[in-house]
């Protein structure tokens, strides 16, 4: 029942900006962490940024200083503000959430559908 809806991808020139949005829904779960991953053609999926319920963040070295992950707890939303985009940022971006089911204390992991970010040179 936990699901993620992702939006914000698109085509942008190098040096431009995009903001990705991910909304989590599911009344039976508490979200512990949410993050953004990406996968480019011919490459493995990699972590871009992650944020915990307490607000701690982690970033891939390749995006530090350019990308910012943030959250809105009331709306169960996370954002990825991507500035100074580079062609190598081109990838399918996926939202990920790890939560705890209240009734069973089970940890669940859910992926969004992905949104394509294309950065032209």
Coordinates of C-alpha atoms in Angstrom, one line a residue:
X1 CA 0.0 0.0 0.0
X2 CA 3.0 2.3 0.3
X3 CA 3.5 4.0 -3.0
X4 CA 5.6 6.7 -4.5
X5 CA 4.7 9.2 -7.2
X6 CA 7.5 11.0 -9.0
X7 CA 7.5 14.1 -11.2
X8 CA 9.9 16.8 -12.4
X9 CA 12.1 15.2 -15.0
X10 CA 12.7 16.8 -18.3
X11 CA 15.2 18.2 -20.8
X12 CA 17.6 20.9 -19.8
X13 CA 20.8 22.4 -21.1
X14 CA 24.1 22.0 -19.2
X15 CA 24.2 24.5 -16.4
X16 CA 20.5 24.6 -15.9
X17 CA 18.3 23.4 -13.0
X18 CA 15.5 20.9 -12.4
X19 CA 13.6 20.0 -9.3
X20 CA 12.3 16.5 -8.8
X21 CA 9.4 15.7 -6.5
X22 CA 8.5 12.4 -4.8
X23 CA 5.3 11.9 -2.8
X24 CA 4.8 8.9 -0.5
X25 CA 1.4 7.7 0.5
X26 CA 0.3 4.9 2.8
X27 CA -1.4 5.4 6.1
X28 CA -0.1 2.2 7.7
X29 CA 3.5 3.1 7.4
X30 CA 6.0 5.5 8.8
X31 CA 8.8 6.6 6.5
X32 CA 12.3 6.2 7.8
X33 CA 14.3 7.2 4.8
X34 CA 13.7 8.5 1.3
X35 CA 16.2 8.9 -1.4
X36 CA 16.9 9.5 -5.0
X37 CA 18.7 7.0 -7.2
X38 CA 19.7 7.2 -10.9
X39 CA 20.6 4.9 -13.7
X40 CA 22.2 5.9 -16.9
X41 CA 22.4 3.7 -20.0
X42 CA 25.1 1.1 -19.6
X43 CA 25.6 1.9 -16.0
X44 CA 24.4 0.5 -12.7
X45 CA 21.9 2.2 -10.5
X46 CA 23.5 4.5 -8.0
X47 CA 22.5 6.5 -5.0
X48 CA 22.3 10.2 -5.6
X49 CA 21.0 11.5 -2.3
X50 CA 19.2 10.2 0.7
X51 CA 17.5 11.8 3.7
X52 CA 16.4 10.3 7.0
X53 CA 13.3 11.0 9.1
X54 CA 15.6 13.1 11.3
X55 CA 16.9 15.2 8.5
X56 CA 20.3 13.6 8.0
X57 CA 21.5 13.6 4.4
X58 CA 23.9 11.7 2.2
X59 CA 25.1 12.6 -1.3
X60 CA 27.0 11.0 -4.0
X61 CA 30.4 12.7 -4.4
X62 CA 29.5 13.5 -8.0
X63 CA 26.6 15.7 -7.0
X64 CA 27.8 17.4 -3.7
X65 CA 27.5 21.1 -3.9
X66 CA 25.1 21.0 -6.9
X67 CA 22.2 18.9 -5.7
X68 CA 20.1 19.3 -2.5
X69 CA 17.7 16.9 -1.1
X70 CA 14.9 18.2 1.2
X71 CA 11.7 17.0 2.7
X72 CA 8.3 18.1 3.9
X73 CA 7.2 15.7 6.7
X74 CA 3.6 16.9 6.7
X75 CA 3.2 16.0 3.1
X76 CA 5.4 13.0 3.0
X77 CA 7.3 14.6 0.1
X78 CA 11.0 14.9 -0.8
X79 CA 12.6 17.1 -3.3
X80 CA 15.8 17.0 -5.3
X81 CA 16.9 20.4 -6.4
X82 CA 19.5 19.9 -9.1
X83 CA 21.6 22.9 -10.1
X84 CA 24.5 23.3 -12.4
X85 CA 23.5 20.2 -14.3
X86 CA 26.0 18.4 -16.4
X87 CA 25.5 16.0 -19.3
X88 CA 26.8 13.2 -17.1
X89 CA 23.8 13.7 -14.9
X90 CA 21.6 12.4 -17.6
X91 CA 19.8 9.3 -16.3
X92 CA 16.5 7.9 -15.2
X93 CA 15.9 9.1 -11.7
X94 CA 14.1 6.9 -9.2
X95 CA 12.6 7.7 -5.8
X96 CA 13.0 5.2 -3.0
X97 CA 11.4 5.0 0.4
X98 CA 12.1 2.7 3.3
X99 CA 9.4 2.6 5.9
X100 CA 8.1 0.7 8.9
X101 CA 4.7 -0.9 9.0
X102 CA 2.9 0.0 12.2
X103 CA 1.0 -3.3 12.7
X104 CA 3.9 -5.7 12.1
X105 CA 7.1 -3.7 12.6
X106 CA 8.1 -4.9 9.2
X107 CA 10.5 -2.8 7.1
X108 CA 9.3 -2.2 3.6
X109 CA 11.1 -0.7 0.6
X110 CA 9.2 0.9 -2.3
X111 CA 10.4 2.4 -5.6
X112 CA 8.7 5.0 -7.7
X113 CA 8.2 4.7 -11.4
X114 CA 11.2 6.9 -12.4
X115 CA 11.5 10.2 -14.2
X116 CA 13.9 10.9 -17.0
X117 CA 16.4 13.7 -16.7
X118 CA 18.3 14.7 -19.9
X119 CA 21.0 17.3 -19.9
X120 CA 22.3 18.5 -23.2
X121 CA 25.7 19.9 -23.8

